[in-house]
mmCIF file of C-alpha atoms in Angstrom:
data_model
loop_
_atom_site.group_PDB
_atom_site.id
_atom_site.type_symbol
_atom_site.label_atom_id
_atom_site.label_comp_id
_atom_site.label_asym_id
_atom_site.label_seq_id
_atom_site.Cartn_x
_atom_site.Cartn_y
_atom_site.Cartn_z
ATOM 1 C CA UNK A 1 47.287 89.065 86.673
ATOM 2 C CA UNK A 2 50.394 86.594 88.032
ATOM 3 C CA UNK A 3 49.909 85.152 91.467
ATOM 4 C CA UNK A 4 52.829 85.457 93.661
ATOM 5 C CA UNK A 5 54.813 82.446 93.537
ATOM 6 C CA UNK A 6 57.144 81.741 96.848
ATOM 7 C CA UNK A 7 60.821 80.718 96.899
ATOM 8 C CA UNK A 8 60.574 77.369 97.992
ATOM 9 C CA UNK A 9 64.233 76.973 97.919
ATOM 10 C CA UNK A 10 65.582 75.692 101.101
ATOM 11 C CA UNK A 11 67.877 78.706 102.595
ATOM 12 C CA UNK A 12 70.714 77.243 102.960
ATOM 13 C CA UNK A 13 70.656 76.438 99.256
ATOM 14 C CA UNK A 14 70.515 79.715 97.852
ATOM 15 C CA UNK A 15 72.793 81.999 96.779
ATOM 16 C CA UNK A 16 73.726 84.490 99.455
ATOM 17 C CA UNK A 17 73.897 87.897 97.670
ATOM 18 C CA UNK A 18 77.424 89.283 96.987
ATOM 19 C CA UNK A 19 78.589 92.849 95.963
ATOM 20 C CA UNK A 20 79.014 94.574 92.725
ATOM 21 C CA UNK A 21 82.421 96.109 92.205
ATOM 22 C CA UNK A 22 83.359 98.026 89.561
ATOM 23 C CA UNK A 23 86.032 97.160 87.678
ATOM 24 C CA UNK A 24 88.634 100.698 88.270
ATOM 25 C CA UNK A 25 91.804 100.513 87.117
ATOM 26 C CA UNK A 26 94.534 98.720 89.117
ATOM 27 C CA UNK A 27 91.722 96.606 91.412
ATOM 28 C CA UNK A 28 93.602 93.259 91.780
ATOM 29 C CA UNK A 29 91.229 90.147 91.574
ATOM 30 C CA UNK A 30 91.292 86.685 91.350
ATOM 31 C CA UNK A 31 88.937 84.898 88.640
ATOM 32 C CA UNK A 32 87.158 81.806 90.332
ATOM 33 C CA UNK A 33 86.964 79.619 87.544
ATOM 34 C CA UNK A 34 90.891 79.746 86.749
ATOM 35 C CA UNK A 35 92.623 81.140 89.823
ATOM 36 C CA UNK A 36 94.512 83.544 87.661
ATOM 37 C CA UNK A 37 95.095 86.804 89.449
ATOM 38 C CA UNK A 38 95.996 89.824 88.094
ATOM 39 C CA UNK A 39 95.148 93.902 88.233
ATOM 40 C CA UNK A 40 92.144 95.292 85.553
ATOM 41 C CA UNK A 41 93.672 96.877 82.861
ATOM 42 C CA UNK A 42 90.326 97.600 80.914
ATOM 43 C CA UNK A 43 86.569 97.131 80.797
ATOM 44 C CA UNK A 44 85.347 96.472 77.057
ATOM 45 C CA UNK A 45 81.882 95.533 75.376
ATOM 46 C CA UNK A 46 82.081 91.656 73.481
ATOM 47 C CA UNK A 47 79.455 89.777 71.607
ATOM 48 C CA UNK A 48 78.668 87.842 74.580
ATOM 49 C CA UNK A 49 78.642 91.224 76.934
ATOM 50 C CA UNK A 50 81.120 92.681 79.068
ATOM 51 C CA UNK A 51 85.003 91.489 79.620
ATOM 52 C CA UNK A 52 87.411 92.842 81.508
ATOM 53 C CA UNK A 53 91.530 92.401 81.140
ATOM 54 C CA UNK A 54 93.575 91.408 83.759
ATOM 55 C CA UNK A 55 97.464 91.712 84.016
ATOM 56 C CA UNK A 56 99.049 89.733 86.183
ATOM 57 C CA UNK A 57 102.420 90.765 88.210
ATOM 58 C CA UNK A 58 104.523 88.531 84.976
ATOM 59 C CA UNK A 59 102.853 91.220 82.324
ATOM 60 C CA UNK A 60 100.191 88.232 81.185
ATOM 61 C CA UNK A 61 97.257 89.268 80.147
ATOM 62 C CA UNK A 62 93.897 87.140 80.303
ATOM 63 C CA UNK A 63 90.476 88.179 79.175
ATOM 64 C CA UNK A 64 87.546 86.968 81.421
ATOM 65 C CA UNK A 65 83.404 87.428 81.179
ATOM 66 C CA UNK A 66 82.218 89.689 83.895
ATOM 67 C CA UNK A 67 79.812 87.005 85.413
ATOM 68 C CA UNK A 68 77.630 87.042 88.448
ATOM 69 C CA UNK A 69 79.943 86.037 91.255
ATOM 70 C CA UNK A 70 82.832 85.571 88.688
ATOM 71 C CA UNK A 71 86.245 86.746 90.760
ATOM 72 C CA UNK A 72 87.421 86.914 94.080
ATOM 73 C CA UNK A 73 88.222 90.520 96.201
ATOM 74 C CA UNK A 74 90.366 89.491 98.844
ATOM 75 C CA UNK A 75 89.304 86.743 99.415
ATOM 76 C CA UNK A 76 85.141 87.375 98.934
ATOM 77 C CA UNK A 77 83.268 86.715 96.341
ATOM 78 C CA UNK A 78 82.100 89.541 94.118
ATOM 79 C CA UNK A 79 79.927 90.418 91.033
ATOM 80 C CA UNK A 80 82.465 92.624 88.475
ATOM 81 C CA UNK A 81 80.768 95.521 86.902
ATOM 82 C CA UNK A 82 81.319 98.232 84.713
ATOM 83 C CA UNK A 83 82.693 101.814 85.892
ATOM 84 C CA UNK A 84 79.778 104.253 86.304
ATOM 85 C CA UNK A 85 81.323 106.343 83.702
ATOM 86 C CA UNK A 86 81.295 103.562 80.864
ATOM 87 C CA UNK A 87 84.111 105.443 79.040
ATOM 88 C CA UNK A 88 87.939 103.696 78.833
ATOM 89 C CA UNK A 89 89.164 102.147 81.695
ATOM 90 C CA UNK A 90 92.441 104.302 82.481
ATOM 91 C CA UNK A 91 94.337 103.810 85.786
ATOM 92 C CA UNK A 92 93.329 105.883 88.774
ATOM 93 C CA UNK A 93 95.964 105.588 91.019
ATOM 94 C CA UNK A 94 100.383 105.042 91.529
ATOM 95 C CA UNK A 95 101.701 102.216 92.535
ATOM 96 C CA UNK A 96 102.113 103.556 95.728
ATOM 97 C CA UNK A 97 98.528 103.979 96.053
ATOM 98 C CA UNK A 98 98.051 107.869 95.376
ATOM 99 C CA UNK A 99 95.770 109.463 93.191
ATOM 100 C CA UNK A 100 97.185 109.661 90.066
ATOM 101 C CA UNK A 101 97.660 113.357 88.497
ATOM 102 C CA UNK A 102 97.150 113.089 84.549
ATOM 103 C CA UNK A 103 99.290 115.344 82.694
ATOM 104 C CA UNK A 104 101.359 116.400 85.967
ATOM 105 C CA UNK A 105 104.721 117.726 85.110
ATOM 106 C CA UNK A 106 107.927 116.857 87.005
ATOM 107 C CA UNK A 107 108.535 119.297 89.639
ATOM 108 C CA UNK A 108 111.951 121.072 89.806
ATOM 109 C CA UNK A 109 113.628 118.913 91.980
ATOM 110 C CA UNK A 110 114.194 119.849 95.663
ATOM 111 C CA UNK A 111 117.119 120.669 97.753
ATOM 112 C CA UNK A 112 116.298 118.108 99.888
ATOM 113 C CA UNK A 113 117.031 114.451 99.201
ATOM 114 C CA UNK A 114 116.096 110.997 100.274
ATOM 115 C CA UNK A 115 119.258 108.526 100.729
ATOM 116 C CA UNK A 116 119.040 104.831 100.750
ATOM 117 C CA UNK A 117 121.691 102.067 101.187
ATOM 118 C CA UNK A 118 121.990 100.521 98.125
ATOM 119 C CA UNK A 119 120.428 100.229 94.610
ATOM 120 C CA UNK A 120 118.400 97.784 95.147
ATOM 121 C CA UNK A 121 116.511 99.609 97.651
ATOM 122 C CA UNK A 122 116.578 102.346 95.330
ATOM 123 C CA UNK A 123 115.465 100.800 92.479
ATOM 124 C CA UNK A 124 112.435 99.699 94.743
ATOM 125 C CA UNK A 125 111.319 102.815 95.916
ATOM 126 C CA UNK A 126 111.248 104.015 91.929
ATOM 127 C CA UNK A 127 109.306 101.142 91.107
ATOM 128 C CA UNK A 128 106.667 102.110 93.947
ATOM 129 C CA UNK A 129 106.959 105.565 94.447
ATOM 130 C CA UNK A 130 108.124 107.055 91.621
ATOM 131 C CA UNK A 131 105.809 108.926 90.217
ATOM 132 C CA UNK A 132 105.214 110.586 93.665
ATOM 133 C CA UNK A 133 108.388 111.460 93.799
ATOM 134 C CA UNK A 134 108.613 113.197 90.427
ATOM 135 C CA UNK A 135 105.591 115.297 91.309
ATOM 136 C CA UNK A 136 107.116 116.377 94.656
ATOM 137 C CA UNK A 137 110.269 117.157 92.905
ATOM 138 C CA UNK A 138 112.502 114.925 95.575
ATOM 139 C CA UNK A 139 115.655 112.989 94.301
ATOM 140 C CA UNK A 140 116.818 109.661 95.592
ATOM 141 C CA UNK A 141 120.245 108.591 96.100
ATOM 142 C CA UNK A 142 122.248 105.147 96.996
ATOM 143 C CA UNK A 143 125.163 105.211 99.103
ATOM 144 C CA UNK A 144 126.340 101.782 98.882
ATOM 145 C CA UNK A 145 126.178 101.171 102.616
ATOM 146 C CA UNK A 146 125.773 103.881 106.207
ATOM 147 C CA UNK A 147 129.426 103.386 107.747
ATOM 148 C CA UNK A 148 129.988 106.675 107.088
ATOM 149 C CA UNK A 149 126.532 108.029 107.967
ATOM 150 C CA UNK A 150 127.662 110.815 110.228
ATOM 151 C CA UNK A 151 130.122 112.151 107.743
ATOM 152 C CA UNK A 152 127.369 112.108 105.004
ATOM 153 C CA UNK A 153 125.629 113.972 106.706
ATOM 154 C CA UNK A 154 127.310 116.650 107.626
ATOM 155 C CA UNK A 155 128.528 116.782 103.864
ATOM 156 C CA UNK A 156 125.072 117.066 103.095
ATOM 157 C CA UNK A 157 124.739 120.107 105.639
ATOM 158 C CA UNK A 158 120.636 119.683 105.581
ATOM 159 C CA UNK A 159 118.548 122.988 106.481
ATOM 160 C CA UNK A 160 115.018 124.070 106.826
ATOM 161 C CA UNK A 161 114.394 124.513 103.006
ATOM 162 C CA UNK A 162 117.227 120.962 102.260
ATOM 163 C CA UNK A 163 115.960 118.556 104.711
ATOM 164 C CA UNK A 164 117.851 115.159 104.627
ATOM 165 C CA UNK A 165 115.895 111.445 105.057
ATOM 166 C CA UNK A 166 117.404 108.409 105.222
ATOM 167 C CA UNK A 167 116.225 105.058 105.012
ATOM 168 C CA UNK A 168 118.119 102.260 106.572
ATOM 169 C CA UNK A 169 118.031 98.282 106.249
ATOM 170 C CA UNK A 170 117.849 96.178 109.698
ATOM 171 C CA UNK A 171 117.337 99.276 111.842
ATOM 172 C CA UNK A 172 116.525 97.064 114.975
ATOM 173 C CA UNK A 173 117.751 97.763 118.746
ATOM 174 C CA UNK A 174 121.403 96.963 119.653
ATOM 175 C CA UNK A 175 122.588 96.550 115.752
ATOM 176 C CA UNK A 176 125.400 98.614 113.869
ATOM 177 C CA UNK A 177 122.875 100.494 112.057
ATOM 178 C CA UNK A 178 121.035 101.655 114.973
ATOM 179 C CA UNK A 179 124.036 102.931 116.302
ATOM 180 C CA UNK A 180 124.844 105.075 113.314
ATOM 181 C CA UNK A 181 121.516 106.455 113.334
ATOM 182 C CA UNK A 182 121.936 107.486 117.440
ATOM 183 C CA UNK A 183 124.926 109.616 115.960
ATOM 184 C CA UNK A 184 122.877 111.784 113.495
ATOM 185 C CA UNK A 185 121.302 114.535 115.583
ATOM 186 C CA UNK A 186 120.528 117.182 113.148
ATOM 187 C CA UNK A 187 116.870 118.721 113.477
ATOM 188 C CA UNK A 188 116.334 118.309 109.825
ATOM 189 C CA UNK A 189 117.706 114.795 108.947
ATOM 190 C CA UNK A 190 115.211 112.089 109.399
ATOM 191 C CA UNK A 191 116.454 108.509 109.980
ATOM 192 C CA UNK A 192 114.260 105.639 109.863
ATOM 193 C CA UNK A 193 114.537 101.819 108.898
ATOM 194 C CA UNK A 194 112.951 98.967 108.204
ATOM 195 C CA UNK A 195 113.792 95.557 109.784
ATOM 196 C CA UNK A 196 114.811 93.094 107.647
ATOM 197 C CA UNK A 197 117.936 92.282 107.062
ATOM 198 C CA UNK A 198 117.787 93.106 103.001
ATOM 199 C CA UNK A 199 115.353 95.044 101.460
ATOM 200 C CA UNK A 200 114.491 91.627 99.337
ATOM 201 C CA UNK A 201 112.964 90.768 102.804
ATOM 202 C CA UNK A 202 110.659 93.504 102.388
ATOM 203 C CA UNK A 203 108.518 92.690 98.788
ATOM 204 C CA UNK A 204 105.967 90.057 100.252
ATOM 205 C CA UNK A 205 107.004 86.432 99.325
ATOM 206 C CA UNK A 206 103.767 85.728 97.618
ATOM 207 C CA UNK A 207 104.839 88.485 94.970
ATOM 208 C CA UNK A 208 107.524 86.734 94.489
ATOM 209 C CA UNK A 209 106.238 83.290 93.929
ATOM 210 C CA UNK A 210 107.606 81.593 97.102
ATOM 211 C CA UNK A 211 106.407 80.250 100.522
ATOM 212 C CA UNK A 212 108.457 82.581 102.471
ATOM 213 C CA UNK A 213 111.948 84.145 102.809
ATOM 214 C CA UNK A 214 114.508 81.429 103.850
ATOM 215 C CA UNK A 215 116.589 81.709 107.225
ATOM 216 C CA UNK A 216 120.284 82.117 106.525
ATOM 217 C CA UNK A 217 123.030 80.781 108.801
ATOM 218 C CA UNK A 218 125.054 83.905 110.368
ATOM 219 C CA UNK A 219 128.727 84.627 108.730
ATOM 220 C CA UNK A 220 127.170 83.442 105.054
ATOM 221 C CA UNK A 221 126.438 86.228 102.701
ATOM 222 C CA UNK A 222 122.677 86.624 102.754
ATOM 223 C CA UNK A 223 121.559 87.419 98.891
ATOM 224 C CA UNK A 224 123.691 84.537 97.958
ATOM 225 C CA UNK A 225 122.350 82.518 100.793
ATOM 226 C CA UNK A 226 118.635 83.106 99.888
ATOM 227 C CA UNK A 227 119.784 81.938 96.509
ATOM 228 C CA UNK A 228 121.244 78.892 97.251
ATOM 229 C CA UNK A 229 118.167 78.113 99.766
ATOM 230 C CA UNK A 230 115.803 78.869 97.247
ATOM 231 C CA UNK A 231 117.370 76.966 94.118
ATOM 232 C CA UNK A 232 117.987 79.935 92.139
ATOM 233 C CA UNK A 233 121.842 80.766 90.082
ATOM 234 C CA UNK A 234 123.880 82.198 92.877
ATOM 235 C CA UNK A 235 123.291 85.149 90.787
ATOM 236 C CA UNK A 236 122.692 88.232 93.087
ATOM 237 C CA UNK A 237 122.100 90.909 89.918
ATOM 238 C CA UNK A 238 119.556 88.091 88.348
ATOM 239 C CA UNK A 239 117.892 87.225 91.741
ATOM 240 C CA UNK A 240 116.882 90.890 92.495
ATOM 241 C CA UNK A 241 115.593 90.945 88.851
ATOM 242 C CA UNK A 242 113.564 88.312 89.455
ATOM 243 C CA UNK A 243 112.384 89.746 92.898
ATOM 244 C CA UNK A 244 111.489 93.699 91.271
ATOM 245 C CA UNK A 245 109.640 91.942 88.526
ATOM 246 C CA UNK A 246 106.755 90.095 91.398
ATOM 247 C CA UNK A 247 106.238 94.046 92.582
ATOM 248 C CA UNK A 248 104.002 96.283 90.977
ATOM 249 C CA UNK A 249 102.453 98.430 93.529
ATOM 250 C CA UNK A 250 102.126 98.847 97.056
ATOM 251 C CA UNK A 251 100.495 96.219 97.780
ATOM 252 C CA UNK A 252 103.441 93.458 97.631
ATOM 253 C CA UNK A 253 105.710 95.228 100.051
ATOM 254 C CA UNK A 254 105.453 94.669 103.885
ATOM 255 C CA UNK A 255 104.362 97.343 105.816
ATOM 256 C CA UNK A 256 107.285 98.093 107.517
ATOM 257 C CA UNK A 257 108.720 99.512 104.447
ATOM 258 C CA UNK A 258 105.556 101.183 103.244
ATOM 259 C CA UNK A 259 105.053 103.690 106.121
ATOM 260 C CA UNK A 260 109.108 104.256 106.829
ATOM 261 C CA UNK A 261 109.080 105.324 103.002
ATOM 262 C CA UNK A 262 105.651 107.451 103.116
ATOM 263 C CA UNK A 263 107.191 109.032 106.315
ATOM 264 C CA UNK A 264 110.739 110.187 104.625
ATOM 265 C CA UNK A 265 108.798 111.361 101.355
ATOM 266 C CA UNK A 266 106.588 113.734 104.044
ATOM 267 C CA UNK A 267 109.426 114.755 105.675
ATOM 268 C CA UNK A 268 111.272 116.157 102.825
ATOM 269 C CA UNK A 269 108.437 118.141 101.169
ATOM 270 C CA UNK A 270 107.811 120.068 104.572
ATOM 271 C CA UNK A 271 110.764 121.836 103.776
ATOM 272 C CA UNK A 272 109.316 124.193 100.959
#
């Protein structure tokens, strides 16, 4: 028979115990060892046990040893295992964060519509919440700009079963766009905005790779400001590129845009 032997280990030299995690499709963590950050893209048995794949937001991929306290979880430290089902790793969830429906076919696409300003803001909310979108069968336009907001809107002539939302950039208190939104008072057009003054401002500028979003002096254009400030080809087209590619889920947009978009999206399917 063994005799109990005691942990003479100081305690504050021992490891503290950290969680076990499984590695689900999508989870975004940082490996320790490397720094390299990415989402899992699969789980898969090795030699030398378990690995898991990691993509990060450039499309590299990276193979890593699921080790005892190998990766980070914002921020923590945690052990990487194994889904409880053991079968392929396939992804769970959208981008925007919804459970994903395997198989689901496009709906028939609504009366209703979401409008945005431009297509960049468009191009966004199909990179994010696209496949939502599909499902719910709701259609989003650009209209290069609100000046004519009212007018649009009563060209649109929204209903109970066409319900209009509209998302608008730098919707803040005393600006032109607030005042074209005061003007629309139809019961089934939603208006809501973010606040910055581009929708650029609203992918986090981690995602993108830089300390922050760069103050530009009033009266200069402000996508060719940022690029100038930043040291990128005063290349507006190539700049947003670059911006869309850091953005692969919900998770590097600001809030401010999240929860305007998930409120238009609701909006719209009430109507049916």
């Amino acid at each position: 028979m063994r005799s109990y032997q005691p942990d003479l280990t100081p305690p504050w030299k021992r490891s503290a115990p950290v969680p076990e995690v499984p590695a689900e499709p999508d989870l975004v963590v940082e490996e320790v060892s490397t720094g390299f950050c990415g989402a899992v893209i699969r789980c898969e048995k090795s030699a030398r046990g378990p690995v898991v794949t990691l993509e990060d937001r450039f499309g590299k991929h990276r193979v890593f040893p699921m080790e005892p306290r190998g990766f980070l979880l914002e921020g923590r430290v945690v052990t990487l295992v194994r889904p409880s089902s053991g079968g392929p790793v396939t992804p769970a969830r959208t981008a925007s964060g919804s459970v994903a429906v395997p198989g689901a076919r496009a709906r028939v696409a609504r009366a209703g519509r979401i409008y945005v300003e431009g297509r960049h803001d468009a191009e966004l909310v199909e990179r994010v919440w696209g496949d939502d979108l599909r499902i719910e069968g709701v259609v989003v336009e650009y209209l290069e700009g609100i000046d004519d907001l009212p007018a649009i809107v009563r060209e649109f002539a929204p209903g109970p079963d066409a319900r209009l939302g509209v998302l608008v950039d730098h919707l803040v208190s005393g600006s032109k766009e607030s005042r074209l939104a005061a003007r629309v008072t139809d019961p089934h057009v939603l208006v809501v905005g973010h606040p910055f003054i581009d929708v650029w401002e609203a992918v986090k500028p981690a995602s993108v790779g830089i300390p922050g979003w760069p103050s530009v002096p009033r009266g200069q254009d402000w996508k060719t400001g940022v690029c100038r400030a930043l040291g990128w080809p005063e290349n507006t087209g190539a700049a947003w590129q670059r911006i869309l590619s850091g953005v692969r889920s919900y998770r590097d947009l600001e809030p401010q845009l999240l929860g305007r978009v998930e409120e238009l999206i609701d909006f719209v399917t009430l109507a049916e």
